[in-house]
Every structure is written in C-alpha cells, then in structure tokens.
Short mmCIF file of C-alpha atoms and ligand atoms in Angstrom, two decimals:
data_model
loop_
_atom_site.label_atom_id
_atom_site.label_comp_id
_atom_site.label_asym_id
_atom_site.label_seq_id
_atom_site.Cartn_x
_atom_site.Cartn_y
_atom_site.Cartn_z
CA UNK A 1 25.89 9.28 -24.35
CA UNK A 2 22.56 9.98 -23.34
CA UNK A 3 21.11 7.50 -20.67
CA UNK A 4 17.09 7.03 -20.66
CA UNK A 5 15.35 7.80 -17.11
CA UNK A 6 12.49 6.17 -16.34
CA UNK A 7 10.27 8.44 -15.20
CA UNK A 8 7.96 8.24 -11.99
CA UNK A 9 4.01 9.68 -11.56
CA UNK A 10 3.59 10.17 -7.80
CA UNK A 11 1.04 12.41 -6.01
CA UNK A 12 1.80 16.29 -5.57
CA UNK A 13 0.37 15.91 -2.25
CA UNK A 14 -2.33 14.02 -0.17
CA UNK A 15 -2.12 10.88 1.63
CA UNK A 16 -0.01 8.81 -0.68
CA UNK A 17 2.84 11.89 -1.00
CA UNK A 18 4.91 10.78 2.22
CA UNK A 19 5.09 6.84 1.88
CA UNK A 20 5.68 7.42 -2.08
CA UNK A 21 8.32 9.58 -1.01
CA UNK A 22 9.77 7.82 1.60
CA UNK A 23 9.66 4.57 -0.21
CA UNK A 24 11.75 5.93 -3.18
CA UNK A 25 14.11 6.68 -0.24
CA UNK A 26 14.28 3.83 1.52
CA UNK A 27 15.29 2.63 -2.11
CA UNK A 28 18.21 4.43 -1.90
CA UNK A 29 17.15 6.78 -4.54
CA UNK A 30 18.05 10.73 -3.67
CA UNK A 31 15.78 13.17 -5.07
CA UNK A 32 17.20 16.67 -5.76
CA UNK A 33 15.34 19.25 -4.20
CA UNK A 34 14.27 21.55 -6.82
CA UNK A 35 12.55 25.15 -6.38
CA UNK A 36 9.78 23.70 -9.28
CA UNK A 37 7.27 20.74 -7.95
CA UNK A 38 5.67 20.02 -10.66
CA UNK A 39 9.58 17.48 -11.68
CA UNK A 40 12.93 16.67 -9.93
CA UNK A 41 15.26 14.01 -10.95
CA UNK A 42 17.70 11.46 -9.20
CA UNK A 43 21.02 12.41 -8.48
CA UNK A 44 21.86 8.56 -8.08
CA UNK A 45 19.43 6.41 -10.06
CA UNK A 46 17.86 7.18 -13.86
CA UNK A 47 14.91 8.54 -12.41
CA UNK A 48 12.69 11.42 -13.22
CA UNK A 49 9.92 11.95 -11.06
CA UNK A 50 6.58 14.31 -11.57
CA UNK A 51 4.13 15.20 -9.20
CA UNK A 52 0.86 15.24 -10.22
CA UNK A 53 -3.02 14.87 -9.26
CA UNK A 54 -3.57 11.14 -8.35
CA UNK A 55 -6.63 11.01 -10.50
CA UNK A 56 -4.40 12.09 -13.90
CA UNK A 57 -1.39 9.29 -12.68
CA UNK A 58 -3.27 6.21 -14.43
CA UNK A 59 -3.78 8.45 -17.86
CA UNK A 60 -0.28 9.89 -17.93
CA UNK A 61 1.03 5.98 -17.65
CA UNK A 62 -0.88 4.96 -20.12
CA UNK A 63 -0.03 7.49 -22.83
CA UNK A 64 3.62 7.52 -22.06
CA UNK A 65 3.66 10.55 -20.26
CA UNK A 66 4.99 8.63 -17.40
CA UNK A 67 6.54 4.85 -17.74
CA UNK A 68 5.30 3.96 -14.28
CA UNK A 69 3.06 5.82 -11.25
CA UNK A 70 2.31 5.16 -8.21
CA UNK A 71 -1.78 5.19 -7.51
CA UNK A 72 -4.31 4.22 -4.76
CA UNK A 73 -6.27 0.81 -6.68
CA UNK A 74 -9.51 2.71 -5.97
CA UNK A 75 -8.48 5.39 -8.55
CA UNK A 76 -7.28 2.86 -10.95
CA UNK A 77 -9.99 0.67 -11.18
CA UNK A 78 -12.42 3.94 -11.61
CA UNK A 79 -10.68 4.82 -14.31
CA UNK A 80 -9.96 1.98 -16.55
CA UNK A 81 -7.03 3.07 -17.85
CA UNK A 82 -4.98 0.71 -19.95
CA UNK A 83 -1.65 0.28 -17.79
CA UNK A 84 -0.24 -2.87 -16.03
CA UNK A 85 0.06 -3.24 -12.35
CA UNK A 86 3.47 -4.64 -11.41
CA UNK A 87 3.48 -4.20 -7.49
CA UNK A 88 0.90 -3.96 -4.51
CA UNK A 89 3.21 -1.38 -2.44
CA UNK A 90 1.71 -2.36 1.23
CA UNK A 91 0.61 1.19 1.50
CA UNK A 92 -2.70 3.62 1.54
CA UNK A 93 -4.76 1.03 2.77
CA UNK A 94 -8.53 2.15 2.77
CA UNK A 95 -11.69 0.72 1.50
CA UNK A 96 -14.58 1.99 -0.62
CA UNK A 97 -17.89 1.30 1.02
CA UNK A 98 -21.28 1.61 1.01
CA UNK A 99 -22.84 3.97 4.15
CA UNK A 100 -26.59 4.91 4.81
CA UNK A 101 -28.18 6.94 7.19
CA UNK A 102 -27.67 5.40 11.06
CA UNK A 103 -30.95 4.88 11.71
CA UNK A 104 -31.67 3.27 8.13
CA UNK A 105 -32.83 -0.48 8.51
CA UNK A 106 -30.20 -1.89 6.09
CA UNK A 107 -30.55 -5.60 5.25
CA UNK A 108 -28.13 -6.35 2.41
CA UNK A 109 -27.96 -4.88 -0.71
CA UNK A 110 -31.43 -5.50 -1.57
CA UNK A 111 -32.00 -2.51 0.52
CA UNK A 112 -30.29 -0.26 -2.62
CA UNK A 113 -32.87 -1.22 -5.32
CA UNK A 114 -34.80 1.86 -6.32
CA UNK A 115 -32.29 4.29 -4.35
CA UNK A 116 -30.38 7.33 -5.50
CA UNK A 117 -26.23 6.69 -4.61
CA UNK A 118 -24.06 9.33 -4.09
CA UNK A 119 -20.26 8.97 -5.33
CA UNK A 120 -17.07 10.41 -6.57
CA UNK A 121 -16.70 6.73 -8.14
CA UNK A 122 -19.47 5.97 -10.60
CA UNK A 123 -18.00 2.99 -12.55
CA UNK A 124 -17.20 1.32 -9.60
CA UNK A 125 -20.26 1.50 -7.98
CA UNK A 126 -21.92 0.63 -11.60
CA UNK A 127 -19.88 -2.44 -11.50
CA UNK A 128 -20.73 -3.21 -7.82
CA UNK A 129 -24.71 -3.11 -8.68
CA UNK A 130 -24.26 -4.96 -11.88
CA UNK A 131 -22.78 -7.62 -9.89
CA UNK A 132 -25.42 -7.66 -6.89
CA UNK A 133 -28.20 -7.45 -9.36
CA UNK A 134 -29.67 -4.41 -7.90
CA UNK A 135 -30.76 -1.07 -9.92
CA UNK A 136 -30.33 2.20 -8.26
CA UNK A 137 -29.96 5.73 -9.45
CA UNK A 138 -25.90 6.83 -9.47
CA UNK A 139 -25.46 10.57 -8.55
CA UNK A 140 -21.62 11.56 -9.58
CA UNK A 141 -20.26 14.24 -7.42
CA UNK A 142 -16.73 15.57 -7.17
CA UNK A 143 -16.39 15.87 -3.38
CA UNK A 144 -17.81 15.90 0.25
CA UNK A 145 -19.84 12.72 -0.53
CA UNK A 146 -20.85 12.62 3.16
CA UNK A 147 -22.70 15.26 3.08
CA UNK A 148 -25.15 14.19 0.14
CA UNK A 149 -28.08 12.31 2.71
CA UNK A 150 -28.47 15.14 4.66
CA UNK A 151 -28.85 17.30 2.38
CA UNK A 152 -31.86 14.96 0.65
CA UNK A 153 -29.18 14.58 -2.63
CA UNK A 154 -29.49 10.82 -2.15
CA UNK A 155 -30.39 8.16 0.19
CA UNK A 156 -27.04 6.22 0.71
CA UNK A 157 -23.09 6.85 -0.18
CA UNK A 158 -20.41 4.76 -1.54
CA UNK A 159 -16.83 6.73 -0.50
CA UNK A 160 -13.54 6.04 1.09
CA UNK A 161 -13.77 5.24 4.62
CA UNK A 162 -10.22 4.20 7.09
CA UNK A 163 -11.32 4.77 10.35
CA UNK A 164 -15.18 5.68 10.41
CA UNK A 165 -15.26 9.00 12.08
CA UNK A 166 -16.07 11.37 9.17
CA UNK A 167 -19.16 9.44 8.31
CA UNK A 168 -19.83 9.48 12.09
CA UNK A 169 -20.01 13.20 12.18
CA UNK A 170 -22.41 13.12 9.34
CA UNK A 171 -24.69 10.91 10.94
CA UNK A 172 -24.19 7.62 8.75
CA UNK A 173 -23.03 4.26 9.45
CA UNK A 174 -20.76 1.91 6.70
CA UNK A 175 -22.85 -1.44 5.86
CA UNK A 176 -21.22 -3.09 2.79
CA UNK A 177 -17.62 -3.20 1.17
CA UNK A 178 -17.25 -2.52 -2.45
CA UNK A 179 -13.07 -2.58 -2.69
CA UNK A 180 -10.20 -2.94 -0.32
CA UNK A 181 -7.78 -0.46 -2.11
CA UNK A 182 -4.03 -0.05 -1.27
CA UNK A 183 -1.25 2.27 -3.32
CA UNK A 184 0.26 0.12 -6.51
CA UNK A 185 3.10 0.85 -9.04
CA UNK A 186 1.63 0.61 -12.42
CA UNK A 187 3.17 0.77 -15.79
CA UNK A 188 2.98 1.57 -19.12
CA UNK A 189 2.00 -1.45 -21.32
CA UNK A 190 4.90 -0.76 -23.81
CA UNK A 191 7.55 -0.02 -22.11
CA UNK A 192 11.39 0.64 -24.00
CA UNK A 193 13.41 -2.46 -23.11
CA UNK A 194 16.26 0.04 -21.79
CA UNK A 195 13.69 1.36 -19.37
CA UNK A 196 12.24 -2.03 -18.00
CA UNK A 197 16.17 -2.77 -16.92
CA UNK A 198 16.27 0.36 -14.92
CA UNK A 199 12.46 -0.69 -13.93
CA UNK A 200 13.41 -4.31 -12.77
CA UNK A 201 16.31 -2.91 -10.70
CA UNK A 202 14.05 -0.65 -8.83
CA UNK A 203 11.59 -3.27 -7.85
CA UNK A 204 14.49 -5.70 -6.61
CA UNK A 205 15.14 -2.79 -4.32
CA UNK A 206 10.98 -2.58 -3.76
CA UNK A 207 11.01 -5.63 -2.91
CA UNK A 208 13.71 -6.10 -1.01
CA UNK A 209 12.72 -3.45 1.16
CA UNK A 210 8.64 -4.31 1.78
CA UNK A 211 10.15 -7.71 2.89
CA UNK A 212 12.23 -5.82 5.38
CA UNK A 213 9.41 -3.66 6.68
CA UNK A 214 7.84 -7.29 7.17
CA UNK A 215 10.27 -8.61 9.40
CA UNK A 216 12.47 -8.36 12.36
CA UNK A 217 15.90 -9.12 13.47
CA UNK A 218 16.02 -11.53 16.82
CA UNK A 219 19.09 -11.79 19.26
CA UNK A 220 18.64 -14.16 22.63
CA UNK A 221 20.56 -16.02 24.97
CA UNK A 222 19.57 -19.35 25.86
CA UNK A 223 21.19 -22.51 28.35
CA UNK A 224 22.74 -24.79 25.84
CA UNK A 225 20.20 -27.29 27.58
CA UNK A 226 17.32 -25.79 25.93
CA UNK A 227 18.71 -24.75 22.91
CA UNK A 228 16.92 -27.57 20.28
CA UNK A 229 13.55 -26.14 21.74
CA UNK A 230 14.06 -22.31 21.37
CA UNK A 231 15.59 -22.78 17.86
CA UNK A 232 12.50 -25.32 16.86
CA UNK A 233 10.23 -22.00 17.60
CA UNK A 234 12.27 -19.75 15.55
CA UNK A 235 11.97 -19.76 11.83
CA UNK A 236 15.00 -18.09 10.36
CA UNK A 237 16.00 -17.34 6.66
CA UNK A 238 17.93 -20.72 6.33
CA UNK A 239 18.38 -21.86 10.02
CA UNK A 240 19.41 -19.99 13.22
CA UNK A 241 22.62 -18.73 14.07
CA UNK A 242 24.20 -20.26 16.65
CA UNK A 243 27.29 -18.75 18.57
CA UNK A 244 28.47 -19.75 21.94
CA UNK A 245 29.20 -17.09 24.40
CA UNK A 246 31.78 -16.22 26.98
CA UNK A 247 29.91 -18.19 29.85
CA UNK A 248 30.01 -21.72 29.89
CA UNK A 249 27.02 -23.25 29.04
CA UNK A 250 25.14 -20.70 27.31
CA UNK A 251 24.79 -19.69 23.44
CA UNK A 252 23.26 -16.43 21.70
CA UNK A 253 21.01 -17.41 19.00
CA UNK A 254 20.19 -14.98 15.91
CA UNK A 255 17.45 -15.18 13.87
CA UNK A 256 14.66 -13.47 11.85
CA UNK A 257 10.85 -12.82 12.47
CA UNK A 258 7.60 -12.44 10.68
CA UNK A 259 5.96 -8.76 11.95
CA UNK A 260 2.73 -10.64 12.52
CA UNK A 261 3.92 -13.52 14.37
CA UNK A 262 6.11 -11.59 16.43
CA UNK A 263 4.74 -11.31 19.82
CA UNK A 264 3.66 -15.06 19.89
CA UNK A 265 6.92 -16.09 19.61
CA UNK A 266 8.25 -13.74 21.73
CA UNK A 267 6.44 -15.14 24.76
CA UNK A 268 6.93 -18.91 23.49
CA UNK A 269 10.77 -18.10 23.79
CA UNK A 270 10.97 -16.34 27.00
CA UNK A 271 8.21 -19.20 28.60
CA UNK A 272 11.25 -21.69 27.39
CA UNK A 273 13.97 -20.34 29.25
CA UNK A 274 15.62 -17.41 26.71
CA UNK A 275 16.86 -14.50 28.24
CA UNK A 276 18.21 -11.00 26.81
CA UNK A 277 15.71 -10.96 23.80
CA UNK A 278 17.01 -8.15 21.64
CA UNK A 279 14.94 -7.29 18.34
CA UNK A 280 16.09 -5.00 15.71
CA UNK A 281 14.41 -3.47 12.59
CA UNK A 282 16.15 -4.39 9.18
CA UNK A 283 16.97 -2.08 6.83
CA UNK A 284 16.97 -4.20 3.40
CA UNK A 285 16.29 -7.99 3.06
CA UNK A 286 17.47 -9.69 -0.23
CA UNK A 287 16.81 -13.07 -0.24
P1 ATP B 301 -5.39 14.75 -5.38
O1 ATP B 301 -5.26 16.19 -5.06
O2 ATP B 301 -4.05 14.14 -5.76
O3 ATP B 301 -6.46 14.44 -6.38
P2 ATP B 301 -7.15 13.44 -3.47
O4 ATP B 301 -7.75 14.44 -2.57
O5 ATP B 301 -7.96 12.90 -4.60
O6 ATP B 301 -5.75 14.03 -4.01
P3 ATP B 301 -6.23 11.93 -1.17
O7 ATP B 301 -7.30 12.21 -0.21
O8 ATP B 301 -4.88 12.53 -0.94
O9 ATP B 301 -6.67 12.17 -2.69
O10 ATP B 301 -6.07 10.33 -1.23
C1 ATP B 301 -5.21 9.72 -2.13
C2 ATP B 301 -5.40 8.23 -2.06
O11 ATP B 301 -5.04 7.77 -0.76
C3 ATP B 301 -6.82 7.72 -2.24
O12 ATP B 301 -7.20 7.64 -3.59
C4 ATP B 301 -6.71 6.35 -1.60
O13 ATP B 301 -6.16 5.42 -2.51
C5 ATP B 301 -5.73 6.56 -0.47
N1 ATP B 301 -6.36 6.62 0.87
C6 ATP B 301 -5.91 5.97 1.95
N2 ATP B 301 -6.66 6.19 3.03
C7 ATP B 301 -7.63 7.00 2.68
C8 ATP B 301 -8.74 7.59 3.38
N3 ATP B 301 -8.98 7.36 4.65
N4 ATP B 301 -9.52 8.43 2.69
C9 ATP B 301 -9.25 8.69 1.43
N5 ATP B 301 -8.23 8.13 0.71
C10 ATP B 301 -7.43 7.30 1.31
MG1 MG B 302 -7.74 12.93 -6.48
#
C-alpha cells in the first residue's frame, strides 16, 4: 500500500533554515541526509520535505506543490497568497519598519506625505499608507534597501530590522513599526483528509514541544515548616509534588515554571527559606 506524505516547504538556507530544521527534530522527525537539497524525506514520519526560496514557500502551498511551509509572516502577508496559517512557531522574530535619515526631523507619519519609500515589500507598505492616510511614492527594489537614501533613490526605507546596527552603518535611524513578523506553518486550503491526520499529529508534537521550550522543570528542598508558603508561590501543572526526604523535617518539592516568570520566583523561594533549587529544561510537555 502506498502511504501519502505530507510534504514540508522550508527555506534552502537563511535565517529560518536552522530553527525549521531543528524544530522538525525536536519533533522527533529524522531527516535522511541526501546528496540532492533541493528534497529528502523522513525515515520515521510521512514526511517529504523541499527546500526552497522563502519568497516561492507561500505560492508552492497554495497550488499544492507543498501541503504546508514554513514562512517568516512578513513574506506572507507581501504576498497574499491564498493558504491558511495554522501555527505561530515562536521563531524568526523581526519587524518591518519604517527608517529615515538620522538627522531627519521625523514627527509621525505625516512626515511621509509627498516622499519617495524604498522597499523590497510594496504591498505592505501600500497597505501601511492606506491605513495612515498618507500618499507617498513606493520605489520596489529587490535588495540592499539601506542603501537607497544615500544614494538620493528615496528619502526614507521600510525593511527588516532585529537589532538596528545595519541601518546604523548606513546612517539611518528606525521611527515607526509597520509588522512584528515571526516564522508560521501555513497550509494548503484543501488539504486530503489522509494528509490533515498526519498534519494534526505533527502539530500535537509542535505544540507539545513550543510549550516545553516555554517552561522549566523546578526541584527544591524546603523545612516542612514553610512548606504551604513555598508551594503557594509555585504554580505547577496540577499542584506540586511533594516527597519527604531522608532528614526529618524536610521535603523536596517538584514543580514546573513559566520561562518569563522564572527568576521572580526564583528569588521569592530562596527569600522563603528553600534550599538546593535545581532547574531543568524539558524536553516535551503534553498536557
Ligand atoms: P531566500 O534566499 O530564501 O529568499 P532571504 O534572503 O529572502 O532568503 P533571509 O534573510 O534568510 O531571507 O530571512 C528569512 C526570514 O527570516 C525573513 O523573511 C524574516 O521572516 C526572518 N528574519 C528574522 N530576523 C530577520 C532579520 N534581522 N533580517 C531579516 N529577516 C529576518
Ligand atoms: Mg527571500
């Protein structure tokens, strides 16, 4: 019998290539290492996966090509492409802003009316103008946006931007958000029922393992005497685990943590009398 394979769109290579990768890993899904990049399969899940140019992922969803892909939200929402979006993946966080020359006055978006915008993402910086009511002049250019002001190609940018330093270099400063963008697994509107099974058991693993990357596994001791107030400041999946130890008088509590409210608690706990604080990554988290 021949069983389907849903097949994958991720990026060849570039900045989502790694955590795509090491996501369908941490999934538990091997890939075989073939000589050809361009496709590899699963040895231990119904998955084919392609590598291709992140800009051609949302097409190739949407005609089939692919049944799902893997795609920064700044490329999808350029491109309009007719797919559904079935999980924000916690990854290839960056935004798409708005940057002007440093020593431009700039005092709201007011200040684009009239100006010439350079950009590798015209619809979305159509959209964002439409919206803020202001006209300006969209120059679409494949690459090295940053360079466009000082060259006299246009008086302000809208690009990518994580930490800053690239339009540093080229003498502009970022004034106004358009997007906050992170990686997302989209999917092909139509999908074969038999495919959507194999697609539902994948993101019970996604899921299972973003939680995970979320959270941390506690150990502590604390004085019997205290216990009610350390486990009051821990939150747990149902309740703490509570297990007495050898000395008299003294219990080891287990529990799980929230990455972001990790260090607060941390110092609540120790300020109330817990000792040996142990903390452990977790693997998978199923819930
Ligand atoms: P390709 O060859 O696949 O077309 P690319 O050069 O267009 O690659 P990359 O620079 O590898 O794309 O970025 C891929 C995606 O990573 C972006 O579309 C965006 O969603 C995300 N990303 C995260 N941080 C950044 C950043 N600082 N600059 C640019 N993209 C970023
Ligand atoms: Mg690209």
């Amino acid at each position: 019998m021949l069983v389907k394979k849903l097949k994958i769109a991720i990026q060849k290579s570039g900045r989502l290539y790694d955590d795509s990768v090491k996501l369908l890993k941490d999934c538990g899904i091997d890939l075989k290492n073939g000589v050809n990049k361009l496709k590899t399969e699963s040895d231990n899940f119904p998955m084919e996966i392609y590598f291709l140019r992140d800009d051609d992922i949302p097409q190739y969803v949407e005609d089939a090509v692919a049944d799902i892909g893997i795609v920064g939200e700044n490329v999808l929402y350029e491109n309009k492409k007719k797919v559904d979006i079935v999980e924000h993946l916690g990854f290839g966080k960056c935004r798409l802003a708005v940057a002007v020359g440093r020593s431009e006055q700039y005092d709201g978006v007011g200040y684009l009316q009239g100006k010439k915008i350079a950009t590798t993402y015209p619809n979305l910086v159509r959209d964002f103008l439409k919206k803020n009511k202001v006209e300006a002049d969209i120059h679409e250019i494949s690459g090295s946006v940053e360079i466009a002001p000082g060259i006299g190609l246009a008086d302000a940018i809208v690009d990518l931007v994580s930490s800053g330093s690239t339009l540093f270099m080229n003498g502009l400063k970022e004034v106004e958000p358009v997007l906050q963008s992170q990686a997302v697994l989209i999917r092909n509107k139509d999908l074969d029922p038999a495919l959507q099974i194999i697609l539902d058991k994948f993101l019970f693993r996604i899921r299972a393992v973003k939680k995970a990357r979320n959270t941390k596994y506690i150990l502590l001791n604390a004085p019997n005497d205290k216990l009610q107030v350390i486990i009051g400041m821990l939150p747990g999946m149902k309740s703490p685990t509570v297990l007495p130890l050898a000395e008299p008088g003294w219990s080891s509590v287990h529990s799980v943590l929230n990455e972001n409210d990790f260090w607060d608690i941390i110092e609540k706990l120790k300020g109330a009398g817990a000792q040996g604080i142990l903390v452990v990554p977790i693997e998978k988290m199923i819930i």
